[in-house]
Coordinates of C-alpha atoms and ligand atoms in Angstrom, one line a residue:
Q128 CA -30.0 16.2 5.3
Q129 CA -29.1 19.8 4.5
P130 CA -26.6 21.3 7.0
F131 CA -28.2 24.0 9.2
R132 CA -26.6 27.4 8.6
P133 CA -27.4 30.0 11.2
L134 CA -27.3 33.6 10.0
L135 CA -27.8 35.1 13.5
G136 CA -26.0 34.2 16.7
I137 CA -27.4 35.1 20.1
V138 CA -25.6 35.1 23.4
C139 CA -27.8 35.0 26.5
G140 CA -26.8 36.8 29.6
S141 CA -27.3 35.7 33.3
G142 CA -30.9 34.7 33.8
L143 CA -31.7 35.6 30.2
G144 CA -31.5 32.1 28.7
G145 CA -35.2 32.1 28.0
L146 CA -34.4 33.7 24.7
A147 CA -33.4 30.3 23.4
D148 CA -36.9 29.0 24.0
L149 CA -38.2 31.2 21.2
L150 CA -36.4 29.1 18.6
K151 CA -38.6 26.7 16.6
D152 CA -37.5 23.2 15.5
Q153 CA -34.7 23.1 18.0
K154 CA -31.5 21.1 17.9
V155 CA -29.6 21.2 21.1
M156 CA -25.9 20.5 21.6
S157 CA -24.3 20.5 25.0
Y158 CA -21.0 22.5 25.3
S159 CA -19.4 19.2 26.5
E160 CA -20.0 17.6 23.1
I161 CA -18.1 20.3 21.2
P162 CA -14.3 19.9 21.0
H163 CA -12.3 22.6 22.7
F164 CA -15.5 24.4 23.9
P165 CA -15.2 25.7 27.5
Q166 CA -17.8 24.6 30.1
S167 CA -20.2 27.0 32.0
T168 CA -19.7 27.1 35.7
V169 CA -22.2 29.8 36.7
Q170 CA -25.7 29.4 38.2
G171 CA -28.1 30.9 35.7
H172 CA -26.1 29.8 32.7
A173 CA -27.1 26.5 31.1
G174 CA -24.2 25.5 28.9
K175 CA -25.6 24.5 25.6
L176 CA -25.9 25.7 22.0
V177 CA -29.5 25.8 20.8
F178 CA -30.1 25.8 17.0
G179 CA -33.5 26.7 15.5
S180 CA -35.5 29.3 13.6
L181 CA -36.7 32.6 15.0
K182 CA -39.5 34.0 12.8
G183 CA -37.9 32.3 9.8
T184 CA -34.3 33.4 10.5
P185 CA -31.9 30.5 11.2
C186 CA -30.3 31.1 14.6
V187 CA -27.8 29.7 17.0
C188 CA -28.1 30.6 20.6
M189 CA -25.5 30.3 23.3
Q190 CA -27.4 29.5 26.5
G191 CA -24.6 30.1 28.9
R192 CA -21.5 32.1 28.3
F193 CA -18.0 32.3 29.7
H194 CA -16.5 34.9 31.9
L195 CA -12.9 35.7 32.9
Y196 CA -13.8 35.2 36.6
E197 CA -14.5 31.5 36.0
G198 CA -10.8 31.2 35.3
H199 CA -11.1 30.7 31.5
H200 CA -8.3 32.0 29.4
I201 CA -9.4 35.2 27.5
Q202 CA -9.1 33.4 24.1
K203 CA -11.4 30.6 25.4
I204 CA -14.1 33.1 26.2
T205 CA -14.2 34.3 22.7
F206 CA -13.7 30.9 21.0
P207 CA -17.5 30.6 20.4
M208 CA -17.4 33.8 18.3
K209 CA -15.0 32.1 15.9
I210 CA -17.3 29.1 15.8
F211 CA -20.2 31.4 15.0
K212 CA -18.2 32.9 12.1
L213 CA -17.3 29.6 10.7
M214 CA -20.9 28.4 10.8
G215 CA -21.9 31.4 8.7
V216 CA -23.3 33.8 11.3
E217 CA -23.4 37.4 10.0
T218 CA -25.0 39.2 13.0
V219 CA -24.5 38.6 16.7
I220 CA -26.9 39.8 19.4
L221 CA -25.6 39.7 22.9
T222 CA -27.4 40.3 26.2
N223 CA -26.1 40.8 29.7
A224 CA -27.2 41.7 33.2
A225 CA -25.5 44.9 34.4
G226 CA -25.4 47.3 37.3
G227 CA -26.7 50.8 36.5
L228 CA -24.2 53.6 37.1
N229 CA -26.2 56.3 35.4
Q230 CA -28.3 57.9 38.1
E231 CA -31.2 58.3 35.7
Y232 CA -31.4 54.6 35.2
N233 CA -33.9 52.3 37.0
V234 CA -33.8 48.6 37.8
G235 CA -35.5 46.9 34.9
D236 CA -34.3 49.3 32.2
I237 CA -33.0 47.9 29.0
M238 CA -29.9 49.7 27.7
I239 CA -29.0 49.5 24.1
I240 CA -25.2 49.4 24.1
K241 CA -23.7 52.2 21.9
D242 CA -20.1 51.8 23.0
H243 CA -18.0 50.1 25.6
I244 CA -15.0 50.6 27.9
N245 CA -12.7 47.6 27.9
L246 CA -11.2 48.2 31.3
P247 CA -9.3 44.9 31.4
G248 CA -7.8 46.0 28.1
F249 CA -6.1 48.9 29.9
A250 CA -4.5 46.3 32.1
G251 CA -3.3 43.9 29.4
I252 CA -6.3 41.7 28.8
N253 CA -7.6 41.7 25.2
P254 CA -8.9 38.6 23.4
L255 CA -6.9 39.4 20.3
M256 CA -3.5 39.3 22.0
G257 CA -1.1 36.8 20.6
P258 CA -0.5 35.9 16.9
N259 CA -3.2 37.2 14.6
D260 CA -5.0 34.6 12.5
E261 CA -5.4 36.5 9.2
R262 CA -8.1 34.1 8.1
F263 CA -10.4 35.8 10.7
G264 CA -9.4 39.4 10.5
L265 CA -6.9 42.3 10.8
R266 CA -4.1 42.6 13.3
F267 CA -5.4 46.1 14.3
P268 CA -9.2 46.1 14.0
A269 CA -11.2 49.4 14.5
M270 CA -13.6 49.4 17.5
S271 CA -15.1 52.9 16.9
D272 CA -17.9 51.2 14.9
A273 CA -18.2 48.1 17.1
Y274 CA -22.0 48.5 17.8
D275 CA -23.9 48.6 14.6
R276 CA -25.7 52.0 14.4
E277 CA -28.5 50.7 12.1
L278 CA -29.3 47.9 14.6
Q279 CA -29.3 50.4 17.5
Q280 CA -31.8 52.5 15.7
L281 CA -33.9 49.5 14.8
A282 CA -33.9 48.4 18.4
E283 CA -35.0 51.8 19.6
K284 CA -37.8 51.9 17.1
V285 CA -39.0 48.4 17.9
A286 CA -38.8 49.2 21.6
I287 CA -41.0 52.3 21.1
D288 CA -43.4 50.4 19.0
L289 CA -43.7 47.8 21.7
G290 CA -44.5 50.5 24.3
Y291 CA -41.1 50.2 26.0
K292 CA -40.2 53.9 25.7
E293 CA -40.2 54.4 29.5
F294 CA -37.5 51.9 30.1
I295 CA -35.4 51.8 26.9
R296 CA -32.0 53.5 27.2
R297 CA -28.8 53.9 25.1
G298 CA -25.5 54.0 26.8
V299 CA -21.9 52.9 27.4
Y300 CA -21.1 49.5 29.0
C301 CA -18.0 48.9 30.9
T302 CA -16.7 45.5 31.7
L303 CA -14.6 44.4 34.7
T304 CA -13.4 40.9 35.3
G305 CA -15.4 40.2 38.5
P306 CA -16.4 38.1 40.3
S307 CA -16.4 40.6 43.1
F308 CA -18.8 43.5 42.5
E309 CA -17.4 47.0 42.6
T310 CA -16.6 49.2 45.6
I311 CA -18.3 52.5 46.0
A312 CA -15.2 54.3 44.9
E313 CA -14.9 52.1 41.8
C314 CA -18.5 52.8 40.8
R315 CA -17.9 56.5 41.2
M316 CA -14.8 56.3 39.0
L317 CA -16.6 54.3 36.3
S318 CA -19.4 56.8 36.2
M319 CA -16.9 59.7 35.9
I320 CA -15.1 58.0 32.9
G321 CA -18.4 57.8 31.0
A322 CA -19.8 54.4 31.8
D323 CA -23.6 54.1 32.2
A324 CA -23.6 50.4 33.2
V325 CA -21.1 47.9 34.5
G326 CA -20.9 44.1 34.1
M327 CA -18.6 41.2 33.7
S328 CA -19.0 40.1 30.1
T329 CA -19.9 41.0 26.5
V330 CA -17.0 43.3 25.6
H331 CA -14.5 40.5 24.8
E332 CA -17.0 38.7 22.7
V333 CA -17.8 41.9 20.9
I334 CA -14.1 42.5 20.1
A335 CA -13.7 39.0 18.8
A336 CA -17.0 39.2 16.7
R337 CA -15.9 42.6 15.2
H338 CA -12.5 41.2 14.5
C339 CA -13.9 38.6 12.2
G340 CA -16.4 41.0 10.6
M341 CA -19.7 40.1 12.1
R342 CA -22.3 42.8 12.9
V343 CA -22.9 43.3 16.5
F344 CA -25.9 44.5 18.6
A345 CA -26.0 44.2 22.3
F346 CA -28.1 45.3 25.2
S347 CA -27.8 45.3 29.0
L348 CA -30.6 44.6 31.4
I349 CA -30.1 46.9 34.4
T350 CA -30.7 44.3 37.1
N351 CA -29.6 46.4 40.0
Q352 CA -28.2 49.9 40.9
A353 CA -24.5 50.1 41.4
V354 CA -23.9 51.5 44.8
M355 CA -22.6 55.0 44.6
D356 CA -22.8 56.5 48.0
Y357 CA -21.7 55.7 51.6
D358 CA -25.1 56.4 53.3
T359 CA -26.8 53.2 52.1
D360 CA -26.9 49.6 53.1
M361 CA -27.7 48.6 49.5
K362 CA -25.5 46.0 47.9
A363 CA -25.3 44.0 44.8
T364 CA -26.3 40.3 44.9
H365 CA -26.5 37.6 42.2
D366 CA -30.0 36.8 43.4
E367 CA -31.2 40.3 42.6
V368 CA -29.6 40.0 39.2
L369 CA -31.4 36.8 38.4
Q370 CA -34.7 38.0 39.8
T371 CA -34.7 41.2 37.6
G372 CA -33.9 39.0 34.7
K373 CA -37.0 36.9 35.4
D374 CA -39.2 40.0 35.8
R375 CA -38.1 41.5 32.4
A376 CA -37.6 38.3 30.5
H377 CA -40.8 38.6 28.6
Q378 CA -40.0 42.2 27.3
L379 CA -36.5 41.2 26.4
E380 CA -37.7 38.3 24.4
A381 CA -40.3 40.4 22.6
L382 CA -37.7 43.0 21.7
V383 CA -35.4 40.4 20.2
A384 CA -38.1 38.4 18.5
T385 CA -39.5 41.6 16.9
M386 CA -36.1 42.9 15.8
V387 CA -34.9 39.7 14.2
P388 CA -37.1 39.5 11.1
L389 CA -36.3 43.2 10.5
I390 CA -32.6 42.7 10.4
K391 CA -31.3 42.7 6.8
Q392 CA -28.9 39.9 6.1
S393 CA -26.4 40.2 3.3
Ligands
LIG295 CL1 -23.3 46.1 40.0 N1 -21.4 45.0 38.7 C1 -20.9 44.1 37.9 N2 -19.6 44.1 37.6 N3 -21.7 43.2 37.2 C2 -23.0 43.2 37.4 C3 -23.6 44.1 38.3 C4 -22.7 45.0 38.9 N4 -24.9 43.9 38.3 C5 -25.1 42.9 37.4 N5 -24.0 42.5 36.9

């Protein structure tokens, strides 16, 4: 039997694991079967690698990802990106659920990530800390081109073709460790420093994926509004995050499924 060589890696955000169901001729491997792989501990994250073909492109999909708040070491969180690289993955698509900071955003918007703010990085948490493994990449990798511009354009075009113009956005994603959601003052600060959406994932995987030379595309589903003023009883809940994921799952899946065959592989 020929070994299966995925060219595309997909990471599913909270409540967005349905993407994996798009893959044909699936082979499923539980994280517990893979040496050194961390285990998922969050509701809404399954904990398995799904292999299969998406419109003819061989893919591997992480159904369930790892977060700092689960207590995983930062290098464990990005370990799957090295596995992707070693399997032959050239392009990684990541999704996440995020709170909307930009006042023009609505719940249910899909935000193409054009840049990120690695706030934990300001406080000494970066997945590339420690000895650099030259087999994967440079000691000091650039991050100014982290999010592939061609793929951003492709996603926007596909979104418009699918009739998603009303809810497709392009913005800056900021990660925090969680698990507590932000205070009002924190949301105001994040908005002031240029973040359009806030979440608890993605950035570290992107840094690791770029370090080893994979192309990256990512989007956030705005699952709730970050609370920005004191005259409201609104607050973030994980249930709302999962519910919005369910409501928009179909459009997210259509966006990815339409993009994938149009991504040029080297
Ligand atoms: Cl409001 N904040 C964070 N940190 N993560 C989220 C979120 C908010 N909504 C979904 N994920």
